CSV table of C-alpha atoms and ligand atoms in Angstrom, one decimal:
chain,number,residue,atom,x,y,z
Q,1,MET,CA,71.6,116.4,173.1
Q,2,LYS,CA,70.8,113.4,175.2
Q,3,ILE,CA,72.7,110.2,174.3
Q,4,LEU,CA,69.6,108.2,173.1
Q,5,PRO,CA,68.3,110.6,170.5
Q,6,LEU,CA,71.9,111.1,169.3
Q,7,ILE,CA,72.2,107.3,168.8
Q,8,PHE,CA,69.0,107.2,166.8
Q,9,LEU,CA,70.1,110.2,164.7
Q,10,LEU,CA,73.4,108.6,163.9
Q,11,ALA,CA,71.7,105.3,163.1
Q,12,ALA,CA,69.4,107.2,160.7
Q,13,VAL,CA,72.2,109.1,159.0
Q,14,ASN,CA,74.2,105.9,158.7
Q,15,ALA,CA,71.2,104.0,157.2
Q,16,PHE,CA,71.0,106.7,154.6
Q,17,ALA,CA,74.7,106.7,153.8
Q,18,GLU,CA,75.0,102.9,153.6
Q,19,PRO,CA,74.0,101.1,150.4
Q,20,GLN,CA,70.6,99.6,151.0
Q,21,LYS,CA,69.7,96.0,150.5
Q,22,ILE,CA,67.4,94.7,147.8
Q,23,ARG,CA,65.4,91.8,149.2
Q,24,PRO,CA,63.6,89.8,146.5
Q,25,GLY,CA,60.2,88.6,147.4
Q,26,GLU,CA,59.8,90.7,150.5
Q,27,LEU,CA,57.6,93.7,151.2
Q,28,TRP,CA,59.4,96.8,149.6
Q,29,PRO,CA,58.4,99.9,151.6
Q,30,ASP,CA,58.6,103.3,150.0
Q,31,ASN,CA,59.6,106.5,152.0
Q,32,ARG,CA,56.1,106.5,153.5
Q,33,GLY,CA,56.5,102.9,154.7
Q,34,LEU,CA,54.0,101.6,152.2
Q,35,HIS,CA,54.6,98.6,149.9
Q,36,ILE,CA,55.6,99.9,146.5
Q,37,GLN,CA,52.8,99.8,144.0
Q,38,ALA,CA,54.6,99.6,140.6
Q,39,HIS,CA,53.7,96.1,139.4
Q,40,GLY,CA,54.5,95.0,135.8
Q,41,GLY,CA,56.7,98.1,135.8
Q,42,GLY,CA,59.5,99.9,134.0
Q,43,VAL,CA,62.4,102.1,135.1
Q,44,ILE,CA,64.0,105.1,133.3
Q,45,LYS,CA,66.9,107.2,134.3
Q,46,LEU,CA,67.0,111.0,134.1
Q,47,GLY,CA,70.2,112.6,135.2
Q,48,ASN,CA,71.2,110.7,138.4
Q,49,THR,CA,67.6,109.7,139.2
Q,50,TYR,CA,65.8,106.5,138.5
Q,51,TYR,CA,62.0,106.6,138.1
Q,52,TRP,CA,60.0,103.4,138.5
Q,53,PHE,CA,56.5,103.3,137.0
Q,54,GLY,CA,54.0,100.5,137.4
Q,55,GLU,CA,50.5,99.3,138.1
Q,56,ASP,CA,49.2,100.8,141.3
Q,57,ARG,CA,47.0,98.1,142.7
Q,58,SER,CA,46.5,99.6,146.2
Q,59,HIS,CA,43.7,97.9,148.1
Q,60,ASP,CA,41.8,101.1,148.6
Q,61,ASN,CA,41.9,102.3,144.9
Q,62,ASN,CA,38.5,103.2,143.3
Q,63,PRO,CA,37.5,99.9,141.6
Q,64,GLU,CA,36.0,101.7,138.7
Q,65,LYS,CA,39.4,103.2,137.7
Q,66,ARG,CA,42.9,102.0,137.0
Q,67,PHE,CA,46.1,103.6,138.3
Q,68,VAL,CA,49.8,104.0,137.6
Q,69,SER,CA,52.2,105.2,140.2
Q,70,CYS,CA,55.7,106.7,140.0
Q,71,TYR,CA,58.6,106.4,142.5
Q,72,SER,CA,62.1,107.9,142.3
Q,73,SER,CA,65.4,106.7,143.7
Q,74,LEU,CA,69.1,107.5,143.5
Q,75,ASP,CA,70.3,104.0,144.4
Q,76,LEU,CA,67.5,101.7,143.0
Q,77,ALA,CA,66.9,100.4,146.6
Q,78,ARG,CA,65.3,103.3,148.5
Q,79,TRP,CA,62.3,104.7,146.7
Q,80,GLN,CA,60.3,107.8,147.2
Q,81,PHE,CA,56.7,107.9,146.2
Q,82,ARG,CA,56.2,110.8,143.7
Q,83,ASN,CA,52.6,110.6,142.4
Q,84,GLN,CA,49.8,108.5,141.2
Q,85,VAL,CA,50.6,109.7,137.7
Q,86,LEU,CA,47.7,108.2,135.8
Q,87,THR,CA,44.2,107.7,136.9
Q,88,LEU,CA,42.3,106.2,134.0
Q,89,THR,CA,38.5,105.9,133.6
Q,90,ASN,CA,37.0,103.2,131.4
Q,91,VAL,CA,37.7,105.2,128.3
Q,92,GLU,CA,36.9,102.4,125.8
Q,93,ASN,CA,33.6,101.4,127.5
Q,94,LEU,CA,34.8,97.9,128.4
Q,95,GLN,CA,33.2,95.4,130.8
Q,96,ARG,CA,33.8,95.7,134.5
Q,97,ASP,CA,37.1,93.7,134.7
Q,98,TRP,CA,39.0,95.8,132.2
Q,99,ALA,CA,42.7,96.1,132.6
Q,100,LEU,CA,45.5,98.7,132.4
Q,101,GLU,CA,48.7,96.7,132.7
Q,102,ARG,CA,52.5,97.0,132.3
Q,103,PRO,CA,52.9,100.8,131.9
Q,104,LYS,CA,56.2,102.0,130.5
Q,105,VAL,CA,57.3,105.6,130.2
Q,106,PHE,CA,59.6,107.0,127.5
Q,107,TYR,CA,61.1,110.5,127.6
Q,108,ASN,CA,61.2,112.2,124.2
Q,109,ALA,CA,64.1,114.7,124.1
Q,110,LYS,CA,62.8,116.3,120.9
Q,111,THR,CA,59.2,117.1,122.1
Q,112,LYS,CA,60.3,117.2,125.8
Q,113,LYS,CA,57.2,115.1,126.6
Q,114,PHE,CA,56.9,112.0,128.7
Q,115,VAL,CA,55.0,109.3,126.8
Q,116,MET,CA,53.5,106.4,128.6
Q,117,TYR,CA,52.4,103.2,126.9
Q,118,PHE,CA,50.3,100.6,128.6
Q,119,HIS,CA,48.4,97.4,127.8
Q,120,LEU,CA,44.7,98.3,127.6
Q,121,ASP,CA,42.3,95.4,127.6
Q,122,GLY,CA,38.9,94.0,128.3
Q,123,ALA,CA,35.8,93.0,126.5
Q,124,LEU,CA,33.3,95.3,124.8
Q,125,PRO,CA,29.6,95.1,125.9
Q,126,GLY,CA,28.0,91.9,124.5
Q,127,GLU,CA,31.4,90.1,124.1
Q,128,GLN,CA,32.4,87.1,126.2
Q,129,GLY,CA,34.7,88.4,129.0
Q,130,GLY,CA,38.5,88.4,128.8
Q,131,TYR,CA,41.3,90.2,127.1
Q,132,LYS,CA,39.7,91.0,123.8
Q,133,LEU,CA,40.5,94.6,123.0
Q,134,ALA,CA,44.3,93.8,122.8
Q,135,ARG,CA,45.4,97.4,122.4
Q,136,VAL,CA,48.1,99.8,123.6
Q,137,GLY,CA,47.0,102.9,125.4
Q,138,VAL,CA,49.1,106.2,125.2
Q,139,ALA,CA,49.1,108.9,127.8
Q,140,THR,CA,51.5,112.0,127.9
Q,141,CYS,CA,52.8,114.5,130.4
Q,142,ASP,CA,55.1,117.5,130.4
Q,143,THR,CA,56.9,116.4,133.6
Q,144,VAL,CA,58.1,113.0,134.6
Q,145,ASP,CA,55.8,112.7,137.7
Q,146,GLY,CA,52.9,115.0,136.7
Q,147,ASN,CA,49.4,113.9,135.9
Q,148,TYR,CA,49.5,112.0,132.6
Q,149,GLN,CA,46.6,112.6,130.2
Q,150,PHE,CA,45.2,109.8,128.1
Q,151,GLN,CA,45.6,110.4,124.4
Q,152,LYS,CA,44.4,107.3,122.5
Q,153,SER,CA,44.4,103.6,122.2
Q,154,PHE,CA,45.2,101.5,119.1
Q,155,ARG,CA,46.5,98.2,117.9
Q,156,PRO,CA,50.2,98.7,116.8
Q,157,LEU,CA,50.2,98.5,112.9
Q,158,GLY,CA,46.9,96.7,113.3
Q,159,HIS,CA,48.3,93.7,115.4
Q,160,GLU,CA,46.9,92.4,118.6
Q,161,SER,CA,49.0,93.7,121.5
Q,162,ARG,CA,48.9,92.4,125.1
Q,163,ASP,CA,51.9,92.4,127.4
Q,164,LEU,CA,54.2,95.4,126.7
Q,165,GLY,CA,57.9,95.8,127.2
Q,166,GLN,CA,60.2,98.8,126.8
Q,167,PHE,CA,63.6,98.9,125.4
Q,168,ILE,CA,65.9,102.0,124.8
Q,169,ASP,CA,69.0,101.1,122.9
Q,170,ASP,CA,72.4,102.6,123.7
Q,171,ASP,CA,71.9,105.1,120.9
Q,172,GLY,CA,68.7,106.3,122.5
Q,173,THR,CA,66.3,104.7,120.0
Q,174,ALA,CA,63.0,103.7,121.7
Q,175,TYR,CA,61.3,100.4,121.0
Q,176,LEU,CA,58.2,98.7,122.2
Q,177,ILE,CA,58.0,95.0,122.8
Q,178,SER,CA,54.5,93.6,122.3
Q,179,GLU,CA,52.9,90.2,122.6
Q,180,ASP,CA,50.9,89.5,119.5
Q,181,ARG,CA,48.9,86.3,120.5
Q,182,PRO,CA,48.3,84.8,117.1
Q,183,ASN,CA,51.9,85.3,115.9
Q,184,GLY,CA,54.5,85.6,118.7
Q,185,PHE,CA,56.1,88.8,119.9
Q,186,ARG,CA,57.1,91.9,118.0
Q,187,ILE,CA,59.7,94.6,118.4
Q,188,PHE,CA,58.4,98.0,117.2
Q,189,LYS,CA,60.4,101.2,116.7
Q,190,LEU,CA,58.5,104.2,118.0
Q,191,SER,CA,57.8,107.2,115.7
Q,192,GLU,CA,59.8,110.4,116.1
Q,193,ASP,CA,57.4,111.9,118.7
Q,194,TYR,CA,56.9,108.4,120.3
Q,195,LEU,CA,53.1,108.8,119.9
Q,196,ASP,CA,52.9,106.1,117.3
Q,197,ILE,CA,54.7,103.1,115.9
Q,198,GLU,CA,57.1,103.8,113.1
Q,199,ARG,CA,57.7,100.2,112.0
Q,200,ASP,CA,57.9,96.6,112.9
Q,201,ILE,CA,61.6,95.7,113.4
Q,202,CYS,CA,61.0,92.0,114.1
Q,203,LEU,CA,58.4,89.3,114.6
Q,204,VAL,CA,59.7,86.4,116.6
Q,205,PRO,CA,57.3,83.5,116.2
Q,206,GLN,CA,57.7,82.4,119.8
Q,207,HIS,CA,54.8,82.7,122.2
Q,208,LEU,CA,56.3,84.7,125.0
Q,209,GLU,CA,55.1,87.7,127.1
Q,210,GLY,CA,56.5,90.0,129.8
Q,211,GLY,CA,59.1,90.8,127.1
Q,212,ALA,CA,62.3,92.5,128.1
Q,213,ILE,CA,65.5,93.3,126.2
Q,214,VAL,CA,69.0,94.4,127.1
Q,215,HIS,CA,71.9,95.3,124.9
Q,216,TYR,CA,75.0,94.0,126.6
Q,217,ASN,CA,78.6,93.7,125.2
Q,218,GLY,CA,77.5,93.8,121.6
Q,219,LEU,CA,74.6,91.3,121.9
Q,220,TYR,CA,70.9,91.8,122.4
Q,221,TYR,CA,69.4,89.5,125.0
Q,222,PHE,CA,65.6,89.0,125.2
Q,223,ILE,CA,63.8,87.5,128.2
Q,224,GLY,CA,60.1,86.5,128.2
Q,225,SER,CA,57.7,84.3,130.1
Q,226,GLN,CA,55.4,81.7,128.7
Q,227,LEU,CA,51.6,82.2,128.4
Q,228,THR,CA,50.4,81.0,131.8
Q,229,GLY,CA,48.6,84.1,133.1
Q,230,TRP,CA,49.4,84.9,136.7
Q,231,ASP,CA,51.0,81.6,137.3
Q,232,PRO,CA,54.8,81.4,137.1
Q,233,ASN,CA,56.6,79.4,134.4
Q,234,PRO,CA,60.2,78.9,133.3
Q,235,ASN,CA,61.1,82.3,131.7
Q,236,LYS,CA,63.3,82.0,128.6
Q,237,PHE,CA,66.0,83.9,126.8
Q,238,ALA,CA,67.5,84.2,123.4
Q,239,THR,CA,70.2,86.4,121.8
Q,240,ALA,CA,70.7,88.2,118.6
Q,241,LYS,CA,73.4,90.5,117.0
Q,242,SER,CA,70.6,92.7,115.7
Q,243,LEU,CA,67.2,93.5,117.0
Q,244,ALA,CA,65.9,92.3,113.6
Q,245,GLY,CA,67.3,88.9,114.4
Q,246,PRO,CA,67.9,86.1,113.7
Q,247,TRP,CA,67.3,85.2,117.3
Q,248,SER,CA,68.9,82.1,118.8
Q,249,GLU,CA,67.1,79.1,120.2
Q,250,PHE,CA,65.2,80.0,123.5
Q,251,LYS,CA,66.6,78.6,126.8
Q,252,ASP,CA,65.6,78.7,130.4
Q,253,ILE,CA,67.1,81.5,132.6
Q,254,ALA,CA,66.9,79.4,135.7
Q,255,PRO,CA,66.4,75.7,136.5
Q,256,GLU,CA,63.1,74.7,135.0
Q,257,SER,CA,61.7,73.2,138.2
Q,258,THR,CA,61.9,76.6,140.0
Q,259,ASN,CA,59.4,78.3,137.6
Q,260,THR,CA,61.7,81.3,137.6
Q,261,PHE,CA,61.5,81.2,141.4
Q,262,GLY,CA,57.8,82.1,141.2
Q,263,ALA,CA,58.4,85.4,139.2
Q,264,GLN,CA,57.6,86.8,135.8
Q,265,SER,CA,59.8,89.1,133.8
Q,266,THR,CA,59.0,92.7,133.3
Q,267,MET,CA,62.2,94.5,132.4
Q,268,LEU,CA,66.0,94.2,132.1
Q,269,LEU,CA,67.8,97.2,133.6
Q,270,LYS,CA,71.4,97.9,132.7
Q,271,VAL,CA,73.4,99.8,135.3
Q,272,SER,CA,76.7,101.0,133.9
Q,273,GLY,CA,79.1,102.2,136.6
Q,274,ALA,CA,82.7,103.3,136.8
Q,275,LYS,CA,84.0,99.8,137.3
Q,276,THR,CA,81.5,97.4,135.7
Q,277,THR,CA,78.1,97.0,134.1
Q,278,SER,CA,75.4,95.0,135.8
Q,279,VAL,CA,72.1,93.8,134.4
Q,280,ILE,CA,69.1,93.6,136.8
Q,281,PHE,CA,66.3,91.1,136.1
Q,282,MET,CA,63.1,92.9,137.2
Q,283,ALA,CA,60.2,90.6,137.7
Q,284,ASP,CA,56.9,90.3,139.5
Q,285,ILE,CA,55.7,87.6,141.9
Q,286,TRP,CA,52.0,87.9,141.4
Q,287,LYS,CA,49.3,87.4,144.0
Q,288,PRO,CA,46.2,87.3,141.8
Q,289,ARG,CA,43.8,87.3,144.7
Q,290,ALA,CA,45.7,90.1,146.6
Q,291,GLN,CA,47.4,92.0,143.8
Q,292,TRP,CA,48.3,94.9,146.2
Q,293,ASP,CA,50.6,92.5,148.0
Q,294,SER,CA,52.3,91.2,144.8
Q,295,ARG,CA,56.0,91.2,145.3
Q,296,TYR,CA,59.1,92.0,143.2
Q,297,LEU,CA,62.0,89.8,142.3
Q,298,TRP,CA,65.0,92.0,141.3
Q,299,MET,CA,68.2,90.1,140.9
Q,300,PRO,CA,71.5,90.8,139.2
Q,301,LEU,CA,71.9,88.4,136.3
Q,302,GLU,CA,75.0,86.4,135.3
Q,303,ILE,CA,75.2,87.5,131.7
Q,304,GLY,CA,77.7,87.3,128.9
Q,305,ASP,CA,78.9,85.3,125.9
Q,306,GLY,CA,75.3,84.6,124.8
Q,307,LYS,CA,74.3,83.1,128.2
Q,308,ILE,CA,72.0,84.2,131.0
Q,309,HIS,CA,71.7,82.7,134.4
Q,310,LEU,CA,69.4,83.9,137.2
Q,311,PRO,CA,70.9,83.1,140.6
Q,312,PRO,CA,68.6,82.0,143.4
Q,313,PRO,CA,66.9,85.0,145.0
Q,314,GLN,CA,68.7,86.3,148.0
Q,315,PRO,CA,69.4,89.8,149.5
Q,316,TRP,CA,71.9,91.8,147.6
Q,317,MET,CA,73.4,95.3,147.3
Q,318,LEU,CA,74.1,97.5,144.4
Q,319,ASP,CA,76.5,100.4,144.0
Q,320,VAL,CA,75.1,102.5,141.2
Q,321,ASP,CA,78.3,104.5,140.9
Q,322,THR,CA,80.6,101.6,140.4
Q,323,GLY,CA,78.0,99.3,138.9
Q,324,GLU,CA,79.1,96.5,141.3
Q,325,THR,CA,76.7,94.1,143.0
Q,326,LYS,CA,77.2,92.1,146.1
Q,327,PHE,CA,75.3,89.2,147.7
Q,328,LEU,CA,74.9,89.5,151.4
Q,329,LYS,CA,76.3,86.8,153.6
Q,330,THR,CA,73.7,84.3,154.4
Q,331,GLN,CA,73.9,82.1,157.5
Q,332,LYS,CA,74.7,79.2,155.3
Q,333,ASN,CA,77.7,81.0,153.7
Q,334,GLU,CA,78.9,82.2,157.1
Q,335,ALA,CA,78.9,78.6,158.4
Q,336,LYS,CA,81.3,77.6,155.6
R,401,LIG,C1,49.9,87.6,132.5
R,401,LIG,C2,50.4,88.9,132.1
R,401,LIG,C3,49.9,89.9,133.1
R,401,LIG,C4,48.4,89.8,133.2
R,401,LIG,C5,48.0,88.4,133.4
R,401,LIG,C6,46.5,88.2,133.4
R,401,LIG,O1,50.4,86.6,131.7
R,401,LIG,O2,51.8,89.0,132.0
R,401,LIG,O3,50.4,91.2,132.8
R,401,LIG,O4,47.9,90.2,131.9
R,401,LIG,O5,48.6,87.5,132.5
R,401,LIG,O6,46.1,86.8,133.5
């Protein structure tokens, strides 16, 4: 083999073996070199593999339909496109600007089905436009990355439901976090087959959306964003010993003036490794006029003893085996 191809080959092998960097706010190419389309997303882990589902807002999508895509990864940094897992037509006969947002997928070990929840919204014919329907949509599939089939839409226990979040507790119990505009946010336990809501665990009378929960060292931590649409705001957190509450006072996760560094919460992902446990704040940096180009802010949180702090976004690396995270040397640090 000539020297040059060999160097390229070694570089490629090396790039694969090396832990990859996560770069908040930058384009995040998948294995095809395309920016990942998994906005307002959620991640689940099956075996060693992580699956990331989210809104596919590709520029060339059919504007009549709405799409969810799925990607897989072994290290949470390099993602392989799997499938556009849901293609939804306007099943509820809503006005043109209807929305499918914040899809979250749960695996039900009893039924062996994958159950996707999403926020389905829009206005019915004759209504003034906007997010009026306020329902969840449910779609199911026999495989993680197959073609999900729409099942139904409804308001959980009759309550308005907009932004959705997903939480799976350490004991495997599955919960849905839902923004109920007149009242606050709710935590629902899913039914045994996950196709319905079993009961309302808690109503927190705080107007927050983009809700995310993690169970860390015996405490539940909730993060949510305030109701400012696509515009960023200071995201807030609270803690509780039980999901049913009482929840502590809400505090900012980052300096108020940064507006959460321009991002909005979507999920808290716990990575438990052989050495430590890290919690990743997954958030979206929306570009409402160019949604396909919306970016992701994934950062390891400083978390513990009832506190959360989101460090300023910077490139970092994660070792999913040990659970350790490492910030990369910036020029500023190097100069010290
Ligand atoms: C945000 C919400 C997004 C989307 C947007 C529409 O607050 O988190 O998912 O619904 O409003 O304005």
